[in-house]
Coordinates of C-alpha atoms and ligand atoms in Angstrom, one line a residue:
M267 CA 0.0 0.0 0.0
L268 CA 1.2 3.5 -0.8
S269 CA 2.3 5.4 2.3
L270 CA 1.9 9.2 2.2
N271 CA 5.0 10.6 3.8
P272 CA 4.5 14.3 4.3
K273 CA 8.3 15.0 4.0
K274 CA 8.4 13.4 0.6
T275 CA 5.2 15.1 -0.7
S276 CA 6.7 18.5 0.4
V277 CA 9.2 18.1 -2.5
F278 CA 6.4 19.2 -4.7
V279 CA 5.6 22.4 -2.7
R280 CA 7.2 25.6 -3.9
Y281 CA 9.7 26.9 -1.3
N282 CA 8.0 30.2 -0.7
V283 CA 4.6 28.6 -0.4
Q284 CA 6.0 26.2 2.2
N285 CA 7.4 29.2 4.1
E286 CA 4.1 31.1 4.1
K287 CA 2.8 31.3 7.6
K288 CA -0.6 31.7 9.0
M289 CA 0.5 34.8 10.9
T290 CA 2.2 37.9 9.6
P291 CA 5.5 39.0 11.3
D292 CA 3.6 41.9 13.0
E293 CA 1.2 39.4 14.5
L294 CA 3.9 37.1 15.6
A295 CA 5.8 40.0 17.2
E296 CA 2.6 41.2 18.9
V297 CA 2.5 37.9 20.9
L298 CA 6.1 38.3 22.0
Y299 CA 6.2 42.0 23.1
P300 CA 6.6 42.7 26.8
K301 CA 3.2 43.4 28.4
D302 CA 4.3 46.4 30.6
E303 CA 2.5 49.4 29.1
L304 CA 5.6 51.7 29.2
V305 CA 7.9 49.0 27.9
Y306 CA 5.6 47.6 25.1
P307 CA 5.8 50.7 22.8
I308 CA 9.6 50.8 23.0
A309 CA 10.0 47.1 22.0
K310 CA 7.4 47.7 19.2
A311 CA 9.4 50.7 17.9
I312 CA 12.6 48.6 17.9
F313 CA 10.7 46.0 15.9
E314 CA 9.5 48.7 13.5
G315 CA 13.0 50.1 13.3
D316 CA 11.8 53.6 14.1
E317 CA 14.6 55.5 15.9
D318 CA 12.5 58.6 16.7
D319 CA 9.7 56.5 18.2
V320 CA 12.2 54.5 20.3
V321 CA 13.6 57.7 21.8
L322 CA 10.1 59.2 22.3
H323 CA 8.8 56.1 24.1
L324 CA 12.0 55.9 26.2
Q325 CA 11.4 59.5 27.3
E326 CA 7.8 58.6 28.3
A327 CA 9.0 55.5 30.2
I328 CA 11.7 57.5 32.0
E329 CA 9.1 60.1 33.0
G330 CA 7.1 57.2 34.2
R331 CA 10.0 56.4 36.6
K332 CA 11.7 53.6 34.7
N333 CA 15.4 53.4 35.1
P334 CA 17.2 54.2 31.7
I335 CA 19.8 51.4 32.2
D336 CA 17.1 48.8 33.1
L337 CA 15.3 49.9 29.9
I338 CA 18.3 48.8 27.8
N339 CA 17.7 45.2 28.9
D340 CA 14.0 45.2 29.5
A341 CA 12.9 47.1 26.4
L342 CA 15.6 47.6 23.8
I343 CA 17.3 44.2 24.0
K344 CA 13.9 42.5 24.5
G345 CA 12.7 44.2 21.2
M346 CA 15.8 43.2 19.4
S347 CA 15.6 39.6 20.6
I348 CA 12.1 39.4 19.0
V349 CA 13.5 40.7 15.7
S350 CA 16.4 38.1 16.0
K351 CA 13.9 35.3 16.7
L352 CA 11.7 36.1 13.7
Y353 CA 14.8 36.4 11.5
D354 CA 16.1 33.0 12.7
D355 CA 12.6 31.6 12.0
G356 CA 12.7 33.0 8.5
D357 CA 9.9 35.5 9.1
L358 CA 12.1 38.6 8.6
Y359 CA 14.8 39.6 6.2
L360 CA 18.3 40.8 7.0
P361 CA 17.5 44.5 6.2
D362 CA 14.8 44.4 8.9
V363 CA 17.5 43.2 11.4
I364 CA 19.9 46.0 10.4
I365 CA 17.2 48.7 10.7
S366 CA 16.1 47.4 14.1
A367 CA 19.7 47.2 15.3
Q368 CA 20.3 50.8 14.3
A369 CA 17.1 51.8 16.2
M370 CA 18.4 49.9 19.2
I371 CA 21.8 51.5 19.1
A372 CA 20.1 55.0 19.0
G373 CA 18.1 53.9 22.1
V374 CA 21.1 52.6 23.9
D375 CA 23.0 55.9 23.2
Y376 CA 20.0 57.8 24.5
C377 CA 19.7 55.8 27.7
K378 CA 23.4 56.1 28.4
S379 CA 23.3 59.9 27.7
I380 CA 20.7 60.6 30.3
S381 CA 21.8 58.0 32.9
T382 CA 23.7 59.3 35.9
E383 CA 25.0 55.8 36.6
D384 CA 28.6 55.1 35.6
I385 CA 28.0 52.0 33.6
N386 CA 31.4 51.6 32.0
T387 CA 33.1 50.1 35.0
K388 CA 33.0 46.3 34.4
G389 CA 36.0 45.9 32.3
K390 CA 37.4 46.5 28.8
I391 CA 36.7 44.2 25.9
V392 CA 38.4 44.4 22.4
C393 CA 36.0 43.6 19.5
F394 CA 37.0 43.1 15.9
V395 CA 36.1 41.5 12.6
A396 CA 38.8 39.2 11.1
E397 CA 41.4 40.5 8.6
G398 CA 40.0 40.4 5.1
D399 CA 36.4 40.3 6.3
I400 CA 34.0 43.2 6.0
H401 CA 30.9 41.6 7.4
D402 CA 30.4 43.7 10.6
I403 CA 26.7 43.4 11.4
G404 CA 27.1 40.7 14.0
K405 CA 30.1 42.4 15.5
N406 CA 28.1 45.6 15.8
I407 CA 25.4 43.7 17.7
V408 CA 28.0 42.1 19.9
A409 CA 29.5 45.6 20.7
V410 CA 26.0 47.1 21.4
L411 CA 25.1 44.2 23.8
L412 CA 28.4 44.5 25.6
K413 CA 28.0 48.3 26.0
A414 CA 24.4 47.8 27.2
K415 CA 25.7 45.4 29.9
G416 CA 28.2 48.0 31.1
F417 CA 31.4 46.9 29.5
D418 CA 33.9 49.3 28.0
V419 CA 34.2 48.3 24.4
V420 CA 37.3 49.0 22.3
D421 CA 35.8 48.4 18.8
L422 CA 38.6 48.0 16.3
G423 CA 36.1 47.7 13.4
R424 CA 36.1 45.3 10.5
D425 CA 38.9 43.8 8.3
V426 CA 41.3 44.4 11.1
P427 CA 44.9 43.3 10.5
I428 CA 46.2 40.6 12.9
E429 CA 49.0 42.9 14.2
E430 CA 46.4 45.6 15.1
V431 CA 44.4 43.1 17.2
V432 CA 47.6 41.9 19.0
E433 CA 48.8 45.5 19.6
A434 CA 45.4 46.5 21.0
V435 CA 45.4 43.6 23.4
L436 CA 49.0 44.5 24.5
D437 CA 48.1 48.2 24.9
E438 CA 44.5 47.9 26.3
K439 CA 44.9 44.8 28.5
P440 CA 41.3 43.8 28.1
I441 CA 39.6 41.1 30.1
M442 CA 38.5 39.4 26.9
V443 CA 38.7 39.6 23.1
S444 CA 35.7 39.1 20.8
G445 CA 36.5 38.1 17.3
T446 CA 33.9 37.7 14.4
A447 CA 34.4 36.0 11.1
L448 CA 31.8 35.3 8.4
M449 CA 34.1 33.7 5.9
T450 CA 35.8 30.3 6.1
T451 CA 39.0 31.9 4.7
T452 CA 39.2 34.8 7.2
M453 CA 38.5 32.8 10.4
Y454 CA 42.1 31.5 10.2
S455 CA 43.3 34.9 11.4
F456 CA 42.0 33.9 14.9
K457 CA 44.6 31.1 14.9
K458 CA 47.4 33.6 14.1
I459 CA 46.2 36.1 16.7
K460 CA 46.2 33.3 19.3
E461 CA 49.7 32.3 18.4
E462 CA 51.0 35.9 18.6
L463 CA 49.3 36.5 21.9
T464 CA 50.8 33.3 23.3
R465 CA 54.2 34.4 22.0
F466 CA 53.8 37.7 24.0
G467 CA 52.8 35.7 27.1
M468 CA 49.2 36.9 26.9
D469 CA 46.5 34.4 27.9
T470 CA 43.5 36.9 27.5
P471 CA 40.4 34.7 26.7
L472 CA 39.7 34.9 22.9
V473 CA 36.0 34.4 22.2
C474 CA 35.2 33.5 18.6
G475 CA 32.0 33.7 16.7
G476 CA 30.3 34.8 13.5
G477 CA 28.6 32.8 10.7
A478 CA 31.6 30.8 9.5
V479 CA 33.0 29.8 12.9
T480 CA 32.2 26.5 14.5
Q481 CA 32.9 25.0 17.9
D482 CA 35.0 22.3 16.2
F483 CA 37.2 24.9 14.6
V484 CA 37.7 26.7 17.9
T485 CA 38.6 23.6 19.8
R486 CA 40.7 22.0 17.1
Y487 CA 43.1 25.0 17.1
K488 CA 42.8 25.6 20.9
L489 CA 41.7 29.2 20.2
G490 CA 39.6 29.7 23.3
I491 CA 35.9 29.9 23.6
Y492 CA 33.2 29.5 20.9
G493 CA 29.9 31.3 21.1
E494 CA 27.0 31.0 18.7
E495 CA 24.9 34.1 19.6
A496 CA 25.8 37.7 20.1
A497 CA 24.0 37.4 23.4
D498 CA 26.5 34.8 24.6
V499 CA 29.3 37.4 24.6
P500 CA 28.2 39.4 27.6
K501 CA 27.4 36.2 29.4
I502 CA 30.9 34.9 28.8
A503 CA 32.3 38.3 29.9
E504 CA 30.3 38.1 33.1
S505 CA 31.7 34.6 33.8
I506 CA 35.3 35.9 33.2
L507 CA 34.6 38.7 35.8
K508 CA 33.6 35.9 38.2
G509 CA 37.1 34.4 37.7
E510 CA 36.3 31.4 35.5
N511 CA 39.3 30.1 33.5
I512 CA 39.2 29.0 29.9
D513 CA 38.6 25.3 30.8
N514 CA 35.6 26.3 32.9
L515 CA 34.3 28.7 30.2
Q516 CA 34.5 25.9 27.6
N517 CA 32.6 23.6 30.0
L518 CA 30.0 26.3 30.6
Y519 CA 29.5 27.5 27.0
H520 CA 30.5 24.7 24.7
K521 CA 28.0 22.0 23.6
H522 CA 29.0 18.6 24.9
Ligands
LIG209 C1 25.1 40.9 4.5 C2 26.2 40.1 3.8 C3 27.1 40.8 3.1 C4 27.2 42.3 3.1 C5 28.0 42.7 4.4 C6 27.5 44.0 5.0 C7 28.1 44.3 6.3 N1 28.4 45.5 6.6 O1 28.3 43.4 7.1 C8 28.0 42.6 1.8 C9 27.0 42.7 0.6 C10 29.0 43.8 1.8 C11 28.8 41.2 1.6 C12 29.9 41.1 0.9 C13 30.5 39.9 0.7 N2 30.1 38.6 1.0 CO1 28.6 38.4 2.3 N3 27.1 37.9 3.2 C14 26.2 38.7 3.8 C15 25.1 37.7 4.4 C16 23.9 37.7 3.4 C17 24.6 38.0 5.8 C18 25.7 38.2 6.8 C19 25.1 38.8 8.1 O2 25.3 40.0 8.3 N4 24.4 38.0 8.9 C20 23.6 38.5 10.1 C21 24.6 38.7 11.2 C22 23.8 39.2 12.4 O3 25.1 37.4 11.5 P1 26.6 37.1 12.1 O4 27.6 38.2 11.7 O5 27.0 35.7 11.9 O6 26.4 37.4 13.7 C23 25.6 36.6 14.5 C24 26.3 35.4 15.2 O7 27.3 34.8 14.4 C25 26.9 36.1 16.4 N5 28.2 36.7 16.4 C26 28.8 37.6 15.6 N6 30.0 37.8 16.0 C27 30.3 37.1 17.1 C28 31.4 37.1 18.0 C29 31.3 36.2 19.1 C30 32.5 36.2 19.9 C31 30.2 35.5 19.3 C32 30.2 34.5 20.5 C33 29.1 35.5 18.5 C34 29.1 36.4 17.4 O8 26.0 37.2 16.7 C35 25.1 37.5 15.6 C36 23.7 37.3 16.1 O9 23.6 36.4 17.2 C37 25.8 36.3 4.4 C38 24.9 35.1 4.2 C39 24.4 34.5 5.5 N7 23.3 34.0 5.5 O10 25.1 34.6 6.5 C40 26.8 36.5 3.2 C41 28.1 35.8 3.3 C42 28.8 35.8 4.7 N8 29.0 36.5 2.3 C43 29.8 35.8 1.6 C44 30.7 36.3 0.7 C45 31.4 35.2 -0.1 C46 30.8 37.7 0.4 C47 31.7 38.3 -0.6 C48 33.1 37.7 -0.7 C49 31.0 38.4 -1.9 C50 31.8 38.8 -3.1 N9 32.1 37.9 -4.0 O11 32.2 40.0 -3.2 C51 31.8 39.8 0.0 C52 32.9 39.8 1.1 C53 33.9 40.8 1.0 C54 34.8 40.7 2.2 N10 36.0 40.7 2.0 O12 34.4 40.5 3.4 C55 29.6 34.3 2.0 C56 30.8 33.8 2.8 C57 31.1 32.3 2.4 C58 32.1 31.7 3.3 N11 31.6 30.8 4.2 O13 33.3 32.0 3.3 C59 28.2 34.3 2.7 C60 28.1 33.2 3.8 C61 27.2 34.1 1.6 C62 27.2 32.7 0.9 N12 26.4 31.8 1.3 O14 28.0 32.5 0.1 N13 28.1 40.3 2.3

């Protein structure tokens, strides 16, 4: 008897038809927004990528006695995580992510500008995109999240020569280095950076991520710690502040 295997029959379904969802991205986001009435419009403005609305609703929330630094986590990062989720699920396109990330950066800058708290006290982190690689969207998200969590970010930018990364580590003495690579060719610069740092006696944790990088690559060349998501980077930095060494960090953050 003929068995109807749904996986096999889907071969005949056009890719875009298969991807069509019952709910629109706006409807999906609506379910995920925080319910607090002062936080909700900020997260929604992030989703819509509207910088002016983000700042306007932040002002309203702060007038309503919300703490500007708490709003970075509770509203801005929350809104951005909804965008990331829908992007990962194939409901949004990359330009949507970029526009929302820009709105989030504007919001973080606003919150920091009016906060009286000194939030850059946790420690310095050097961020860079590998030599030869101009893909900097993920690195920018990493830098924003680190700043939002109160780290002092030394952002070297994209396509950063190996020597420049090494010099920055020697000069700035960061608690951690965050490297991004989106290309299988450029990620090998992490290996050279690690070798150079070791030559100079520096054991600063190197955290590697970005589309091309895998845990297998990071462990094979004993580079340091692998992370999948931008949101992993501040978590790893917090663990370093608690005194975790590289072995412990790998136990905590690598998949086993
Ligand atoms: C946008 C894009 C571009 C843009 C880049 C704009 C910019 N300012 O970044 C433009 C159009 C300029 C571009 C150019 C090129 N691109 Co391009 N590009 C992409 C694309 C579509 C999306 C990349 C992206 O931004 N993703 C979204 C961000 C958010 O993801 P992400 O950086 O990985 O970051 C996430 C995580 O990895 C993590 N993360 C990031 N950094 C770190 C760091 C740490 C420590 C941790 C823990 C986590 C972490 O956080 C983020 C979110 O959680 C990809 C395809 C794809 N689907 O990935 C191709 C892709 C990366 N590009 C590719 C190529 C080949 C090129 C070109 C060489 C094309 C050409 N022939 O000219 C040039 C590269 C030139 C160069 N020297 O770099 C290839 C790379 C193939 C490979 N594996 O080597 C890809 C994979 C496309 C493909 N399938 O072939 N590209």
